[in-house]
PDB file of C-alpha atoms in Angstrom:
ATOM      1  CA  UNK A   1     -46.157  98.739 309.825  1.00  0.00           C
ATOM      2  CA  UNK A   2     -46.287  97.831 305.960  1.00  0.00           C
ATOM      3  CA  UNK A   3     -48.919 100.744 305.049  1.00  0.00           C
ATOM      4  CA  UNK A   4     -46.202 103.507 306.813  1.00  0.00           C
ATOM      5  CA  UNK A   5     -43.499 101.944 305.042  1.00  0.00           C
ATOM      6  CA  UNK A   6     -45.031 102.166 301.907  1.00  0.00           C
ATOM      7  CA  UNK A   7     -46.137 105.633 302.370  1.00  0.00           C
ATOM      8  CA  UNK A   8     -42.583 106.665 303.486  1.00  0.00           C
ATOM      9  CA  UNK A   9     -41.340 105.190 300.105  1.00  0.00           C
ATOM     10  CA  UNK A  10     -43.833 106.877 298.401  1.00  0.00           C
ATOM     11  CA  UNK A  11     -42.791 110.134 299.964  1.00  0.00           C
ATOM     12  CA  UNK A  12     -38.888 109.505 299.566  1.00  0.00           C
ATOM     13  CA  UNK A  13     -39.787 108.994 295.742  1.00  0.00           C
ATOM     14  CA  UNK A  14     -41.578 112.050 295.470  1.00  0.00           C
ATOM     15  CA  UNK A  15     -38.458 113.975 297.063  1.00  0.00           C
ATOM     16  CA  UNK A  16     -35.558 112.747 294.640  1.00  0.00           C
ATOM     17  CA  UNK A  17     -33.336 115.323 293.462  1.00  0.00           C
ATOM     18  CA  UNK A  18     -30.492 113.263 291.659  1.00  0.00           C
ATOM     19  CA  UNK A  19     -30.476 109.492 292.201  1.00  0.00           C
ATOM     20  CA  UNK A  20     -32.181 106.522 294.148  1.00  0.00           C
ATOM     21  CA  UNK A  21     -30.946 103.326 295.132  1.00  0.00           C
ATOM     22  CA  UNK A  22     -33.764 100.510 295.741  1.00  0.00           C
ATOM     23  CA  UNK A  23     -33.142  96.957 296.906  1.00  0.00           C
ATOM     24  CA  UNK A  24     -36.475  95.109 297.457  1.00  0.00           C
ATOM     25  CA  UNK A  25     -38.430  92.256 296.108  1.00  0.00           C
ATOM     26  CA  UNK A  26     -40.025  93.033 292.573  1.00  0.00           C
ATOM     27  CA  UNK A  27     -43.632  92.388 293.991  1.00  0.00           C
ATOM     28  CA  UNK A  28     -42.955  95.322 296.060  1.00  0.00           C
ATOM     29  CA  UNK A  29     -41.422  97.428 293.510  1.00  0.00           C
ATOM     30  CA  UNK A  30     -44.071  97.227 290.958  1.00  0.00           C
ATOM     31  CA  UNK A  31     -46.457  99.260 293.036  1.00  0.00           C
ATOM     32  CA  UNK A  32     -43.709 102.189 292.577  1.00  0.00           C
ATOM     33  CA  UNK A  33     -43.440 101.752 288.894  1.00  0.00           C
ATOM     34  CA  UNK A  34     -44.964 104.878 287.817  1.00  0.00           C
ATOM     35  CA  UNK A  35     -43.012 106.874 290.135  1.00  0.00           C
ATOM     36  CA  UNK A  36     -40.028 105.467 289.089  1.00  0.00           C
ATOM     37  CA  UNK A  37     -41.073 105.905 285.131  1.00  0.00           C
ATOM     38  CA  UNK A  38     -41.430 109.587 285.885  1.00  0.00           C
ATOM     39  CA  UNK A  39     -37.965 109.732 287.840  1.00  0.00           C
ATOM     40  CA  UNK A  40     -36.466 108.531 285.012  1.00  0.00           C
ATOM     41  CA  UNK A  41     -38.205 110.586 282.658  1.00  0.00           C
ATOM     42  CA  UNK A  42     -37.051 113.573 284.424  1.00  0.00           C
ATOM     43  CA  UNK A  43     -33.599 112.324 284.098  1.00  0.00           C
ATOM     44  CA  UNK A  44     -32.725 111.157 287.666  1.00  0.00           C
ATOM     45  CA  UNK A  45     -30.642 107.863 288.059  1.00  0.00           C
ATOM     46  CA  UNK A  46     -32.633 105.116 289.227  1.00  0.00           C
ATOM     47  CA  UNK A  47     -30.545 101.694 290.564  1.00  0.00           C
ATOM     48  CA  UNK A  48     -32.204  98.873 291.062  1.00  0.00           C
ATOM     49  CA  UNK A  49     -31.147  95.460 292.942  1.00  0.00           C
ATOM     50  CA  UNK A  50     -33.831  93.269 292.394  1.00  0.00           C
ATOM     51  CA  UNK A  51     -34.692  89.331 292.539  1.00  0.00           C
ATOM     52  CA  UNK A  52     -36.462  89.228 289.215  1.00  0.00           C
ATOM     53  CA  UNK A  53     -37.120  91.127 285.977  1.00  0.00           C
ATOM     54  CA  UNK A  54     -39.305  94.053 285.793  1.00  0.00           C
ATOM     55  CA  UNK A  55     -40.637  95.943 282.747  1.00  0.00           C
ATOM     56  CA  UNK A  56     -38.867  99.356 283.289  1.00  0.00           C
ATOM     57  CA  UNK A  57     -36.293 100.875 281.090  1.00  0.00           C
ATOM     58  CA  UNK A  58     -34.087 103.839 281.386  1.00  0.00           C
ATOM     59  CA  UNK A  59     -32.724 102.503 284.867  1.00  0.00           C
ATOM     60  CA  UNK A  60     -29.723 100.395 285.974  1.00  0.00           C
ATOM     61  CA  UNK A  61     -30.659  97.044 287.203  1.00  0.00           C
ATOM     62  CA  UNK A  62     -28.708  94.433 289.344  1.00  0.00           C
ATOM     63  CA  UNK A  63     -30.023  90.908 289.987  1.00  0.00           C
ATOM     64  CA  UNK A  64     -29.727  88.942 293.117  1.00  0.00           C
ATOM     65  CA  UNK A  65     -30.878  85.838 294.269  1.00  0.00           C
ATOM     66  CA  UNK A  66     -31.408  86.826 297.497  1.00  0.00           C
ATOM     67  CA  UNK A  67     -34.970  85.643 298.740  1.00  0.00           C
ATOM     68  CA  UNK A  68     -35.261  87.807 301.919  1.00  0.00           C
ATOM     69  CA  UNK A  69     -37.905  90.506 302.195  1.00  0.00           C
ATOM     70  CA  UNK A  70     -36.081  93.135 302.988  1.00  0.00           C
ATOM     71  CA  UNK A  71     -36.816  96.762 301.703  1.00  0.00           C
ATOM     72  CA  UNK A  72     -33.739  99.319 301.264  1.00  0.00           C
ATOM     73  CA  UNK A  73     -33.703 102.792 299.766  1.00  0.00           C
ATOM     74  CA  UNK A  74     -31.174 105.371 299.730  1.00  0.00           C
ATOM     75  CA  UNK A  75     -32.366 108.889 298.003  1.00  0.00           C
ATOM     76  CA  UNK A  76     -29.524 111.255 296.901  1.00  0.00           C
ATOM     77  CA  UNK A  77     -27.415 109.850 299.460  1.00  0.00           C
ATOM     78  CA  UNK A  78     -29.202 111.539 302.224  1.00  0.00           C
ATOM     79  CA  UNK A  79     -31.783 109.575 303.197  1.00  0.00           C
ATOM     80  CA  UNK A  80     -32.193 105.826 303.870  1.00  0.00           C
ATOM     81  CA  UNK A  81     -35.087 103.758 304.263  1.00  0.00           C
ATOM     82  CA  UNK A  82     -34.512  99.726 305.447  1.00  0.00           C
ATOM     83  CA  UNK A  83     -37.840  98.953 306.725  1.00  0.00           C
ATOM     84  CA  UNK A  84     -37.162 101.840 309.121  1.00  0.00           C
ATOM     85  CA  UNK A  85     -36.534 105.472 308.169  1.00  0.00           C
ATOM     86  CA  UNK A  86     -33.406 107.418 309.069  1.00  0.00           C
ATOM     87  CA  UNK A  87     -31.526 110.265 308.237  1.00  0.00           C
ATOM     88  CA  UNK A  88     -28.511 109.988 310.431  1.00  0.00           C
ATOM     89  CA  UNK A  89     -25.172 110.579 308.305  1.00  0.00           C
ATOM     90  CA  UNK A  90     -22.994 107.704 309.666  1.00  0.00           C
ATOM     91  CA  UNK A  91     -25.804 105.279 308.956  1.00  0.00           C
ATOM     92  CA  UNK A  92     -26.530 106.516 305.859  1.00  0.00           C
ATOM     93  CA  UNK A  93     -22.594 106.119 304.964  1.00  0.00           C
ATOM     94  CA  UNK A  94     -22.760 102.337 306.412  1.00  0.00           C
ATOM     95  CA  UNK A  95     -25.856 101.726 304.245  1.00  0.00           C
ATOM     96  CA  UNK A  96     -24.171 102.981 301.191  1.00  0.00           C
ATOM     97  CA  UNK A  97     -20.881 101.253 301.423  1.00  0.00           C
ATOM     98  CA  UNK A  98     -23.034  97.929 302.052  1.00  0.00           C
ATOM     99  CA  UNK A  99     -25.244  98.601 298.805  1.00  0.00           C
ATOM    100  CA  UNK A 100     -22.152  99.215 296.916  1.00  0.00           C
ATOM    101  CA  UNK A 101     -20.470  96.125 297.938  1.00  0.00           C
ATOM    102  CA  UNK A 102     -23.702  94.353 296.967  1.00  0.00           C
ATOM    103  CA  UNK A 103     -23.577  95.671 293.634  1.00  0.00           C
ATOM    104  CA  UNK A 104     -19.692  94.734 293.372  1.00  0.00           C
ATOM    105  CA  UNK A 105     -20.670  91.045 294.542  1.00  0.00           C
ATOM    106  CA  UNK A 106     -23.527  90.658 291.949  1.00  0.00           C
ATOM    107  CA  UNK A 107     -21.145  92.134 289.276  1.00  0.00           C
ATOM    108  CA  UNK A 108     -18.203  89.882 290.156  1.00  0.00           C
ATOM    109  CA  UNK A 109     -20.626  86.848 290.175  1.00  0.00           C
ATOM    110  CA  UNK A 110     -21.721  87.585 286.733  1.00  0.00           C
ATOM    111  CA  UNK A 111     -17.999  87.682 285.197  1.00  0.00           C
TER     112      UNK A 111
END
């Protein structure tokens, strides 16, 4: 359910030690703005792949024109949420590679 996914994201964000990669529509992301600000203030790396601007400084932002409603999150290269929660290492590695490729494609489109 949506509430379960949002609760899981809050939980995962409260356990970031080093970095978090987030790809989701901005309208979902605004719910987590305070937590993201706290992470940035605490020196954690926050990378966002989003579809429109957001008032958030100190993070790395990549803009995408994707219109899907998919929520994707990686915390400390250990835990992944893609509208389902998974801690399996193989899945995490595949997912990291997918997000890295998405960032590279966005960067290439800009140039």
